[in-house]
mmCIF file of C-alpha atoms in Angstrom:
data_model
loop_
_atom_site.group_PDB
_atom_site.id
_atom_site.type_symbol
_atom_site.label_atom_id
_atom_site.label_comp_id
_atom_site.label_asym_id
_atom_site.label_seq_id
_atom_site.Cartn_x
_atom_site.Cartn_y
_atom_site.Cartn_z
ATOM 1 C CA UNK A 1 -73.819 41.646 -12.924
ATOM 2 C CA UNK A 2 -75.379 42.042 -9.473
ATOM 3 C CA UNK A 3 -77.688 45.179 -9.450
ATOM 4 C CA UNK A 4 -76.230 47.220 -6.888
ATOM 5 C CA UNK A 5 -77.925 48.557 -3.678
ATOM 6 C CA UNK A 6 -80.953 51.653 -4.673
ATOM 7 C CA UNK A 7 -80.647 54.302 -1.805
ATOM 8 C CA UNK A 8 -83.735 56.436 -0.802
ATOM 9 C CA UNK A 9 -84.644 59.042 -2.446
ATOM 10 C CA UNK A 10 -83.885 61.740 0.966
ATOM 11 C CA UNK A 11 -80.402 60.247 0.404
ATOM 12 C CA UNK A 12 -79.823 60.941 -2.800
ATOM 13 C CA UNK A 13 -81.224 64.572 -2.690
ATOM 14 C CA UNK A 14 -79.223 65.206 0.233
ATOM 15 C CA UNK A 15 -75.793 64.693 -1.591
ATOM 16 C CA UNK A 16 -77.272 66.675 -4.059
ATOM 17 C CA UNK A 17 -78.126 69.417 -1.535
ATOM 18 C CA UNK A 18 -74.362 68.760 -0.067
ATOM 19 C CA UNK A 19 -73.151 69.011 -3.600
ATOM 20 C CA UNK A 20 -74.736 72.090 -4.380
ATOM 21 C CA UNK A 21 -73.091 74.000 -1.274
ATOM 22 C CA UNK A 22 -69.475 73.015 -2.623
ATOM 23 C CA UNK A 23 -69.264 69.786 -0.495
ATOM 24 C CA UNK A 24 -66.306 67.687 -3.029
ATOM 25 C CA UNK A 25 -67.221 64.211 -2.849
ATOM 26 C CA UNK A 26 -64.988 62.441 0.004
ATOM 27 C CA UNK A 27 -66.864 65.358 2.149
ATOM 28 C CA UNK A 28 -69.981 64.216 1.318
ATOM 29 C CA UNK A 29 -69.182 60.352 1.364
ATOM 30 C CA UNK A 30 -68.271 60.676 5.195
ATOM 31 C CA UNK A 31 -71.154 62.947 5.985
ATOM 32 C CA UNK A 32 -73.605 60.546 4.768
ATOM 33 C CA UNK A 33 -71.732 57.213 5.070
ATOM 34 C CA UNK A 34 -71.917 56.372 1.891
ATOM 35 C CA UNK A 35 -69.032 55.068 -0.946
ATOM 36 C CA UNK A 36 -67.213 57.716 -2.655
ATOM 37 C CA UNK A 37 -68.270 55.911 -6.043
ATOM 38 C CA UNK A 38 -72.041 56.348 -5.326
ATOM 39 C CA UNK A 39 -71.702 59.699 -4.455
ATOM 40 C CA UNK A 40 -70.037 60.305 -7.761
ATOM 41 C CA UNK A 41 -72.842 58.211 -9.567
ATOM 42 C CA UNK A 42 -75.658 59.895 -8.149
ATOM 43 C CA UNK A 43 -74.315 63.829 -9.206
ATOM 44 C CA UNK A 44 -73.466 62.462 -12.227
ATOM 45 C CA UNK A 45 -76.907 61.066 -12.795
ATOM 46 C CA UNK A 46 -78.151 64.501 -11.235
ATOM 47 C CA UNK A 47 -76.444 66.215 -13.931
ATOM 48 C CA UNK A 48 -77.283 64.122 -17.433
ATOM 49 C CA UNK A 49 -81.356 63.571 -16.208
ATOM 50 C CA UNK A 50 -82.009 66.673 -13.893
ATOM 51 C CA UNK A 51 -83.308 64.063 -11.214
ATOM 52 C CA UNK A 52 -83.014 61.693 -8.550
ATOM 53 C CA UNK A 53 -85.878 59.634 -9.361
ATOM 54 C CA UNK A 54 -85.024 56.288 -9.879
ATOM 55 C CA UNK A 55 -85.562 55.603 -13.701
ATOM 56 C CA UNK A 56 -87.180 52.833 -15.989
ATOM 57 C CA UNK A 57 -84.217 50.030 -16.324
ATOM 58 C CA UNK A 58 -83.002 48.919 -19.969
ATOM 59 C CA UNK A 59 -82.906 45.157 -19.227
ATOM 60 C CA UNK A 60 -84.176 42.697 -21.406
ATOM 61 C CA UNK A 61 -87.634 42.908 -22.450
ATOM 62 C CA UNK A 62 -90.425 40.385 -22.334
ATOM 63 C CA UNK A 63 -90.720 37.872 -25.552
ATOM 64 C CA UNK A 64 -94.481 37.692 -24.996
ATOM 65 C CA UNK A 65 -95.513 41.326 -24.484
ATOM 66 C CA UNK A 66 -98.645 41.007 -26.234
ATOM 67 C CA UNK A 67 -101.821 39.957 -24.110
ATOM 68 C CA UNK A 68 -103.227 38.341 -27.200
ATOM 69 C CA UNK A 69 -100.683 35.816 -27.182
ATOM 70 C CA UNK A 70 -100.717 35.318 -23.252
ATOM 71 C CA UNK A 71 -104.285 34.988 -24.010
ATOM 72 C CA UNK A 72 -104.156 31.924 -26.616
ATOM 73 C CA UNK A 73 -101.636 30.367 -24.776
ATOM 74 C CA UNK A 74 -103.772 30.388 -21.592
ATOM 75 C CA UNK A 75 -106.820 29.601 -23.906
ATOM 76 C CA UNK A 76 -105.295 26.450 -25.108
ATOM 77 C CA UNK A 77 -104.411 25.164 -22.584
ATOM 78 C CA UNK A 78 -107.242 25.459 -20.236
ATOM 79 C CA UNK A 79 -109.128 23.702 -22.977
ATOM 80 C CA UNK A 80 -106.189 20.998 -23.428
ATOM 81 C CA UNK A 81 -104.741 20.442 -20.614
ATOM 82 C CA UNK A 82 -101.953 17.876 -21.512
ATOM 83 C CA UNK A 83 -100.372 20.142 -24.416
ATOM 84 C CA UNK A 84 -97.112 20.421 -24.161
ATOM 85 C CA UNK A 85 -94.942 23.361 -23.654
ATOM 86 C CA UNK A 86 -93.065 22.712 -26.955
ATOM 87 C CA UNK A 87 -96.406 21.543 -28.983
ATOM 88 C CA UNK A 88 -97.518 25.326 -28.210
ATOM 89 C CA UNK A 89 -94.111 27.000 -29.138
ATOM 90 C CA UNK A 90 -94.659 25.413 -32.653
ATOM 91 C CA UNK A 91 -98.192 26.596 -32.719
ATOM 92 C CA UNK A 92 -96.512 29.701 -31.906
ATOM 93 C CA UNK A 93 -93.984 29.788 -34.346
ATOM 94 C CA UNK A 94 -96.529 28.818 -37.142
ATOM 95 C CA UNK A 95 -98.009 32.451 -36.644
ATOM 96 C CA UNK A 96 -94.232 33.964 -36.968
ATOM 97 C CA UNK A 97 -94.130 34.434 -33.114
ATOM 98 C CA UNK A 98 -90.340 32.704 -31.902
ATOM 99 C CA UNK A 99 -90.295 31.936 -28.490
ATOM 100 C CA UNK A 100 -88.506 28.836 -26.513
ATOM 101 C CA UNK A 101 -90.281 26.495 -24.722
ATOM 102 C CA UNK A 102 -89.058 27.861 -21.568
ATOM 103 C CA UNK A 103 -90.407 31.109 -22.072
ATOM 104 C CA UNK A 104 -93.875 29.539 -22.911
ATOM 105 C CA UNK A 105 -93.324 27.363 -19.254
ATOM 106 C CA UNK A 106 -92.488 30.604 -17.553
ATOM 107 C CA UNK A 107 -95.071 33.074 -18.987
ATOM 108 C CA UNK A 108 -97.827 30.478 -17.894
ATOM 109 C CA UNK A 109 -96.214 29.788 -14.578
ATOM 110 C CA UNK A 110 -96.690 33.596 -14.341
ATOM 111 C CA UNK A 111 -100.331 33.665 -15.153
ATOM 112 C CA UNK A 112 -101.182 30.844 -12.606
ATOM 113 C CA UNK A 113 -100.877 27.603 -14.689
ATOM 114 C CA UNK A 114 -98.353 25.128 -13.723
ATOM 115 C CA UNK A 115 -97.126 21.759 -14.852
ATOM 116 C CA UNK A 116 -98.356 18.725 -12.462
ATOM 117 C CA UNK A 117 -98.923 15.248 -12.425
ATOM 118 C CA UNK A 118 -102.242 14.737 -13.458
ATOM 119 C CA UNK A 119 -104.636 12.504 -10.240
ATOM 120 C CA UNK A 120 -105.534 9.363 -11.032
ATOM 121 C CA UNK A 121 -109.590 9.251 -10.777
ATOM 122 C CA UNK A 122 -112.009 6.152 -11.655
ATOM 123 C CA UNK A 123 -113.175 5.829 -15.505
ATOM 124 C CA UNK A 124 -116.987 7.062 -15.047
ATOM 125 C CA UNK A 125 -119.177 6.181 -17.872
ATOM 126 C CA UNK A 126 -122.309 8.382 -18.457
ATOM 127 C CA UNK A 127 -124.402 5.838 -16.140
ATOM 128 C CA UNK A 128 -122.117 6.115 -13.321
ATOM 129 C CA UNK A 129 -122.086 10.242 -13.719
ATOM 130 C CA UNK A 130 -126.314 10.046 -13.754
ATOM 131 C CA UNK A 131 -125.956 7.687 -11.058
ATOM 132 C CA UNK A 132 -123.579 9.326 -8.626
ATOM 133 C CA UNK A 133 -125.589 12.373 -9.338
ATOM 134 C CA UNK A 134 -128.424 10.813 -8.255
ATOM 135 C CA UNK A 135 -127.218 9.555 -5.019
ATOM 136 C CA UNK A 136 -126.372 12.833 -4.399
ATOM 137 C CA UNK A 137 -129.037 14.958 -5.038
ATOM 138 C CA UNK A 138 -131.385 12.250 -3.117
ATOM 139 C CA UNK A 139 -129.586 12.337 0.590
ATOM 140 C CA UNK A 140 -127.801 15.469 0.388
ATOM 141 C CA UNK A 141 -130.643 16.796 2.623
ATOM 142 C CA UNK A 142 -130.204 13.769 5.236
ATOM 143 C CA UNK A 143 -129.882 15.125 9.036
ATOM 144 C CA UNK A 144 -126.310 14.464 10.565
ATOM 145 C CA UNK A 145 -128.129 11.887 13.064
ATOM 146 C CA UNK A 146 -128.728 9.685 9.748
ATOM 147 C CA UNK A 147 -124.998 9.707 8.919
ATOM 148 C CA UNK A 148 -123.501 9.164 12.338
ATOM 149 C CA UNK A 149 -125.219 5.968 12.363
ATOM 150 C CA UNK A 150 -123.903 4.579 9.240
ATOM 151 C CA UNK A 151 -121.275 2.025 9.583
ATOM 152 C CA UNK A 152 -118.746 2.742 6.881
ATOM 153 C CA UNK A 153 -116.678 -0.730 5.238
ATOM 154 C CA UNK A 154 -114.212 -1.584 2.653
ATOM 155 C CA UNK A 155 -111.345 -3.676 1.857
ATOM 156 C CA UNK A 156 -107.649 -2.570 1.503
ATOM 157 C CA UNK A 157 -104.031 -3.728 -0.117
ATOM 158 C CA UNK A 158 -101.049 -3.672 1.994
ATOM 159 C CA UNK A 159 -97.917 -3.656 0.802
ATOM 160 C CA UNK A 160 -94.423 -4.510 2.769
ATOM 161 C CA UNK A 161 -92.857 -1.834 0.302
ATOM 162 C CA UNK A 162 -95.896 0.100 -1.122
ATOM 163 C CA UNK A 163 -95.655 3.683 -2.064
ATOM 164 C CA UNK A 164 -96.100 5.323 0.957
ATOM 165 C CA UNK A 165 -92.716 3.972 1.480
ATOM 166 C CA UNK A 166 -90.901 6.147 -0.920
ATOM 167 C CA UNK A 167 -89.054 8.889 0.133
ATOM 168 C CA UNK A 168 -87.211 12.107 -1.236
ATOM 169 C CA UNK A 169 -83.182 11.797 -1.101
ATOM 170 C CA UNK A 170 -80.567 14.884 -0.692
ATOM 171 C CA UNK A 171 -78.035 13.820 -3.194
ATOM 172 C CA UNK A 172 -75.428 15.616 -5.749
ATOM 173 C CA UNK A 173 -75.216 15.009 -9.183
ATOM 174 C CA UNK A 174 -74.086 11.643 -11.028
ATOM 175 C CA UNK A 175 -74.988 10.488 -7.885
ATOM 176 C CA UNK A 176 -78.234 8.773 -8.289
ATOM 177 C CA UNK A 177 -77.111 4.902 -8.083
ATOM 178 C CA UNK A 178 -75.087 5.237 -4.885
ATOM 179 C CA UNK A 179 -76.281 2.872 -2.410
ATOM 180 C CA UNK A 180 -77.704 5.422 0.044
ATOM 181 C CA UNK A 181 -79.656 7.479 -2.828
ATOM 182 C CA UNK A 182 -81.188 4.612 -3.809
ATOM 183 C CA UNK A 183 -84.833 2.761 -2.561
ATOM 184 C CA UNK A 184 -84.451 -1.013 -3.432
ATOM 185 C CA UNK A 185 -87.540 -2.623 -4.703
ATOM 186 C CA UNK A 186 -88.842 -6.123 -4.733
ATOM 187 C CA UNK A 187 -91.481 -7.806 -7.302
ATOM 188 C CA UNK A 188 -95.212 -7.422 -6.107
ATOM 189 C CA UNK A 189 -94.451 -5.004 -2.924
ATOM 190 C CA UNK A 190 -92.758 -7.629 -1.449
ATOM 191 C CA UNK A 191 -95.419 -9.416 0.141
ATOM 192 C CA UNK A 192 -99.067 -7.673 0.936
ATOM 193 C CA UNK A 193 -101.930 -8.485 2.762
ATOM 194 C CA UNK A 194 -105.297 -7.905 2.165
ATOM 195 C CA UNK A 195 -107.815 -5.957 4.731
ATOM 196 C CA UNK A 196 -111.519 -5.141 5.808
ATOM 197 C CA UNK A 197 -112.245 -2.686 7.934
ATOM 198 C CA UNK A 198 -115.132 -0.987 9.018
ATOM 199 C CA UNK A 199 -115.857 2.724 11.281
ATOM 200 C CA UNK A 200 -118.343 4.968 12.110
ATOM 201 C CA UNK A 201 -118.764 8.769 13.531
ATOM 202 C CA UNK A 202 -117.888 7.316 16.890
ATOM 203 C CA UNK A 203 -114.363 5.452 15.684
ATOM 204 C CA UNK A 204 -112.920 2.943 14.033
ATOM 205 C CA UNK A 205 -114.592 -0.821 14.103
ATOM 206 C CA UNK A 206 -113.141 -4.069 13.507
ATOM 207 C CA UNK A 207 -110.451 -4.740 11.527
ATOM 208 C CA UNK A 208 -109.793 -8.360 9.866
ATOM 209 C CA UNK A 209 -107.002 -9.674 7.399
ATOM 210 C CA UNK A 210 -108.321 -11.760 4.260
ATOM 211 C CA UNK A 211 -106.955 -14.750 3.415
ATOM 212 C CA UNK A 212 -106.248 -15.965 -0.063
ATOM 213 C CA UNK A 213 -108.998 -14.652 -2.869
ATOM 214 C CA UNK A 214 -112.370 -13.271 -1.414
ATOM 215 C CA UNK A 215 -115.440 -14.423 -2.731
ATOM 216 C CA UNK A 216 -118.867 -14.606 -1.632
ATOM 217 C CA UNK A 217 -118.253 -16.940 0.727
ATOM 218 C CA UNK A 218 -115.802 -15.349 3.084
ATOM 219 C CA UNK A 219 -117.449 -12.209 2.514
ATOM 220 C CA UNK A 220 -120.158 -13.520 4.345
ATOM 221 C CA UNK A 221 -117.790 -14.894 7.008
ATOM 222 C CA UNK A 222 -116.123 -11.263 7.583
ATOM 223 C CA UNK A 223 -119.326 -9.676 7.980
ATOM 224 C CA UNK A 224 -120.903 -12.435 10.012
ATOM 225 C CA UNK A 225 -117.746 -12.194 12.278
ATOM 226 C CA UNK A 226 -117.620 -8.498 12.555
ATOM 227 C CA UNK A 227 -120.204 -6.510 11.515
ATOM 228 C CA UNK A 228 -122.555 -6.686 14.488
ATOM 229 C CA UNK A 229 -119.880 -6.494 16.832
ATOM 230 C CA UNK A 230 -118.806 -3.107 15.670
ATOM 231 C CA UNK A 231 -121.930 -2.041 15.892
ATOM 232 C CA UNK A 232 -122.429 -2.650 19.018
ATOM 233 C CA UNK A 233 -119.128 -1.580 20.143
ATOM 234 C CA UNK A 234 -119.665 2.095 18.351
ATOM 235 C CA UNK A 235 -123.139 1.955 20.106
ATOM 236 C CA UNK A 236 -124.720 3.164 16.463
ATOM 237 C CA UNK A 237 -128.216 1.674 18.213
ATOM 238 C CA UNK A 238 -131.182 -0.120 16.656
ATOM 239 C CA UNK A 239 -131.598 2.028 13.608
ATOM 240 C CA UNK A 240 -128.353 2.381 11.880
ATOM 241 C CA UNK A 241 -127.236 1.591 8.136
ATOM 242 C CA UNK A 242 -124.830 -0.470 6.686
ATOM 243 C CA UNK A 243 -122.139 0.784 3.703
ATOM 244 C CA UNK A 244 -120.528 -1.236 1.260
ATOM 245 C CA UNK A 245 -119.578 -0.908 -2.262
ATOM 246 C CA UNK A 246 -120.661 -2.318 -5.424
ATOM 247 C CA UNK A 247 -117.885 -4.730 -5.569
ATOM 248 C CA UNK A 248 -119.357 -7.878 -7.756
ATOM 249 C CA UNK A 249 -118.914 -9.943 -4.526
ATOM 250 C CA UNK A 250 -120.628 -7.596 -1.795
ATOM 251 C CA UNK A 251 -123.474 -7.735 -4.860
ATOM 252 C CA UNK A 252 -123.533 -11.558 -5.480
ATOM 253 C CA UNK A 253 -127.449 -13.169 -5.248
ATOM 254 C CA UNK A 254 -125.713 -15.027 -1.958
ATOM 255 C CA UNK A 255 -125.025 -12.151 -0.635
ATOM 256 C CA UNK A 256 -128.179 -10.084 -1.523
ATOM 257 C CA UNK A 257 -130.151 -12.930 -0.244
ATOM 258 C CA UNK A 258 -127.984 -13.532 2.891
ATOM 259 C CA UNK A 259 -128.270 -9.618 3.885
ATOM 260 C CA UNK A 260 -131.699 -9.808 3.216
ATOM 261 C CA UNK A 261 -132.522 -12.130 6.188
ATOM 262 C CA UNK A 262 -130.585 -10.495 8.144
ATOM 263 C CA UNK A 263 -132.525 -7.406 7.947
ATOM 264 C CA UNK A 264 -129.786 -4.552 7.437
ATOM 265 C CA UNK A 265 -130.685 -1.459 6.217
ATOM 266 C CA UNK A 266 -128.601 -1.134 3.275
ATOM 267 C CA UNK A 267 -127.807 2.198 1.783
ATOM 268 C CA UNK A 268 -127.680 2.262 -2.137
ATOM 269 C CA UNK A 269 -124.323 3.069 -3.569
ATOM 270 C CA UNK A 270 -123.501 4.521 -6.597
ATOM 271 C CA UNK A 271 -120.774 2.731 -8.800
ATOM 272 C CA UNK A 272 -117.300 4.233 -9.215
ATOM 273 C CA UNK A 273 -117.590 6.221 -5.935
ATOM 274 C CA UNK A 274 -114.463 5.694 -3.527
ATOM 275 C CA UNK A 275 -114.935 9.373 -3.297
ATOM 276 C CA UNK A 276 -117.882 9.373 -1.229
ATOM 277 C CA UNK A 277 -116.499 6.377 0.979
ATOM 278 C CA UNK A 278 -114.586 8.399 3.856
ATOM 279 C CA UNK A 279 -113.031 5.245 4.852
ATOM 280 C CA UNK A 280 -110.648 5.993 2.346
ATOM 281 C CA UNK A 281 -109.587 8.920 3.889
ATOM 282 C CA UNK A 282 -108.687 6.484 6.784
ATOM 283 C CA UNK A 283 -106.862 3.993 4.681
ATOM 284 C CA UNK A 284 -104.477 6.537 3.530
ATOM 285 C CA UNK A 285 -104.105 7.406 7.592
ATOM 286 C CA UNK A 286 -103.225 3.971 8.217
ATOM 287 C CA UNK A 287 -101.006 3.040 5.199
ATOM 288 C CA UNK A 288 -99.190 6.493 6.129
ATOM 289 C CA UNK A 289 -98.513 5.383 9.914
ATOM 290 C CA UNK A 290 -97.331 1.836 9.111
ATOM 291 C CA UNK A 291 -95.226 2.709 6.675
ATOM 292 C CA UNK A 292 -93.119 4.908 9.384
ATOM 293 C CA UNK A 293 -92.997 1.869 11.226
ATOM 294 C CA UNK A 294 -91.026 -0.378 8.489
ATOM 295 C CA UNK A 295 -92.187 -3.851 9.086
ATOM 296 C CA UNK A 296 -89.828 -6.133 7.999
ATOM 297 C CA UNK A 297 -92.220 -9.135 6.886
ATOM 298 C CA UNK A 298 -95.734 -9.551 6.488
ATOM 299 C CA UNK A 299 -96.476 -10.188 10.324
ATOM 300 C CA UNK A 300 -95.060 -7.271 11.686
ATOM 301 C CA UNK A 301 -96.884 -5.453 8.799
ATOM 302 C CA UNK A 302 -100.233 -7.225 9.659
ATOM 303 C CA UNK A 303 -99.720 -6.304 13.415
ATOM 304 C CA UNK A 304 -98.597 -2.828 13.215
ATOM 305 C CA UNK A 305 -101.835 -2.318 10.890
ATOM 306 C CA UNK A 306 -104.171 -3.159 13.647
ATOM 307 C CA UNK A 307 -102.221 -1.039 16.342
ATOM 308 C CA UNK A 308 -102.403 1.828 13.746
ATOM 309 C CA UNK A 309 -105.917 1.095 13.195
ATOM 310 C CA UNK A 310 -106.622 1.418 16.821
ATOM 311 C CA UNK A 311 -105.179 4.622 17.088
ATOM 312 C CA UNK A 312 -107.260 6.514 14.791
ATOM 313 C CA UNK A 313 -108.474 9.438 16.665
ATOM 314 C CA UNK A 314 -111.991 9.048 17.297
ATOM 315 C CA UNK A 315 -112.338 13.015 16.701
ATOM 316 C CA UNK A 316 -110.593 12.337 12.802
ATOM 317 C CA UNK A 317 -113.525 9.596 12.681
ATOM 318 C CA UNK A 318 -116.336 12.177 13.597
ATOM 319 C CA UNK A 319 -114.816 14.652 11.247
ATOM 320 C CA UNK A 320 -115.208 12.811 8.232
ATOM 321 C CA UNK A 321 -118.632 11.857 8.559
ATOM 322 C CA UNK A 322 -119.669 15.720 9.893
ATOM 323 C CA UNK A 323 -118.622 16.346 6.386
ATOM 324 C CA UNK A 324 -120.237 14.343 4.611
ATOM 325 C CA UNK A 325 -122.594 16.875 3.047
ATOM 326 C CA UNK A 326 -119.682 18.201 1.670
ATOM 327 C CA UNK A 327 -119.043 15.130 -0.767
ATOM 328 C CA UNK A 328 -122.207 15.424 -1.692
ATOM 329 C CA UNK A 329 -122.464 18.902 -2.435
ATOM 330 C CA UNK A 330 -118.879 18.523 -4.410
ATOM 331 C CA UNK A 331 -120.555 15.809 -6.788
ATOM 332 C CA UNK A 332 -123.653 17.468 -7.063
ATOM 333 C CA UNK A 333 -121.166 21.013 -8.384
ATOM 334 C CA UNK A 334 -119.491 18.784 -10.989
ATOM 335 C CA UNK A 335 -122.619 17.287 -11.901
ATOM 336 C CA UNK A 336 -121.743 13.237 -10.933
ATOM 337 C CA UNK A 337 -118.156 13.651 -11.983
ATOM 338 C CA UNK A 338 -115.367 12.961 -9.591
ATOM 339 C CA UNK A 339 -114.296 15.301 -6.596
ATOM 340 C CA UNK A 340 -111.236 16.021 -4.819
ATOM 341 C CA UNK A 341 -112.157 13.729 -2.068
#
């Protein structure tokens, strides 16, 4: 049943007031405007409580009124995160306390804790924490100027049907399989091409596909072809740095050797970090805006990624690397574990 509409307190001491100077009901329900059947309710009420005061209800009452179960429940779970709702109602019912799983779901909902789906994060082993740390802690204290003249690379999957293509669907029930409801799907992403990229504080560098399996080789092609370019076109001057990862073919003894005469400045990476690569950030930017494009076969998707690419706002460019002291600061909070970024 619907509770019904609470008037104000003035109202309801009026029809009292009404009531008491021999007002009959009908009177007083076309005085105030209100239904003869409240008016009757409320002198009724008047005369079994001696008061208009709204009073305490007599609905159901909470299955977990004690705090020292809301406690252990929030307790547990902070400490294990993936227990399930029903693995804690039979914890529950072990003690003699009977509660559904819903309830559980609901009283933790209500105390801030809700079910999600859990981010997926690189597997850091002890070395990669102390080492992250470490890379941290040593250029968290690097001016801005330092960081604007890094030139920021990494490679990148795209897929003709990735992920970012999936969408919700308004639909009614039983009606999952229709046609419409449905997003068809095709073995490896239906084609993909692979990409490096490269930016810095003052926007976006070159962009290149890769073709067939990289190895040391064309890694040394790519950066011979577009490295020094970009940093000319960004204007990043005599003294800037070059980023990479510690991908097992940007760390080949080719490579090493091959960077080596040409005199980069190389800045040290930590292992396991994509967090503290803000080209990542821009990855996600791109593989958002091609996707609304829907290329229908790997050249249009190849195309519209260096259009995208080109677009990049130089200001979302600057932004990420203003903030890079924030990564660090995030990594050096969790203690080399990984961050939201």
């Amino acid at each position: 049943m619907v509770k019904s509409r609470e008037w104000s307190r003035k109202t309801r001491e009026d029809v009292i007031t009404l009531h008491r100077k021999g007002n009959d009901y009908k009177k007083i329900a076309k005085m105030l405007n209100i239904p003869r059947e409240t008016i009757g309710s409320i002198i009724r009420k008047f005369k079994a409580k001696g008061t208009v005061e709204m009073l305490p209800g007599c609905g159901r009452k909470k299955m977990l009124q004690t705090s020292t179960v809301v406690r252990y429940l929030k307790r547990r779970v902070e400490k294990s995160p993936r227990v399930t709702a029903e693995e804690l109602r039979k914890d529950l019912s072990d003690v003699g306390t009977e509660v559904s799983a819903q309830t559980i779901r609901r009283t933790l909902r209500n105390e801030g804790l809700h079910a999600r789906t859990p981010r997926r994060t690189p597997l850091l082993s002890p070395k990669n924490t102390k080492s992250r740390l470490q890379y941290a802690k040593s250029h968290v204290d690097k001016p801005q100027k330092f960081w604007d003249s890094v030139l920021w690379t990494d490679e990148t999957k795209l897929e003709l049907f990735g992920p970012m293509d999936q969408r919700y669907v308004w639909r009614r029930k039983n009606k999952a399989y229709e046609e419409k409801n449905t997003l068809p799907t095709v073995n490896h992403g239906g084609g993909s091409i692979m990409l490096w990229g490269c930016f810095a504080s003052a926007g976006t560098g070159k962009l290149q596909r890769l073709q067939g399996t990289m190895n040391s080789l064309q890694y040394q092609e790519i950066l011979d072809d577009n490295v020094m370019q970009s940093v000319t076109n960004l204007r990043l001057g005599r003294r800037w740095t070059f980023q990479q990862d510690n991908d097992p073919k940007h760390t080949s003894t080719s490579i090493r050797a091959w960077l080596q005469i040409k005199g980069w400045n190389i800045l040290e990476w930590p292992s396991q970090s994509p967090d503290l690569n803000p080209i990542e950030n821009l990855w996600w930017d791109l593989k958002k805006a091609v996707a609304v494009r829907k290329p229908k076969n790997v050249t249009e998707l190849e195309a519209f990624a260096h259009d995208e690419w080109a677009k990049i706002p130089v200001d979302r460019c600057k932004t990420l690397v203003s903030s890079y002291a924030s990564r660090l600061k995030a990594v050096i909070t969790v203690e080399g574990c990984c961050t939201k970024y």
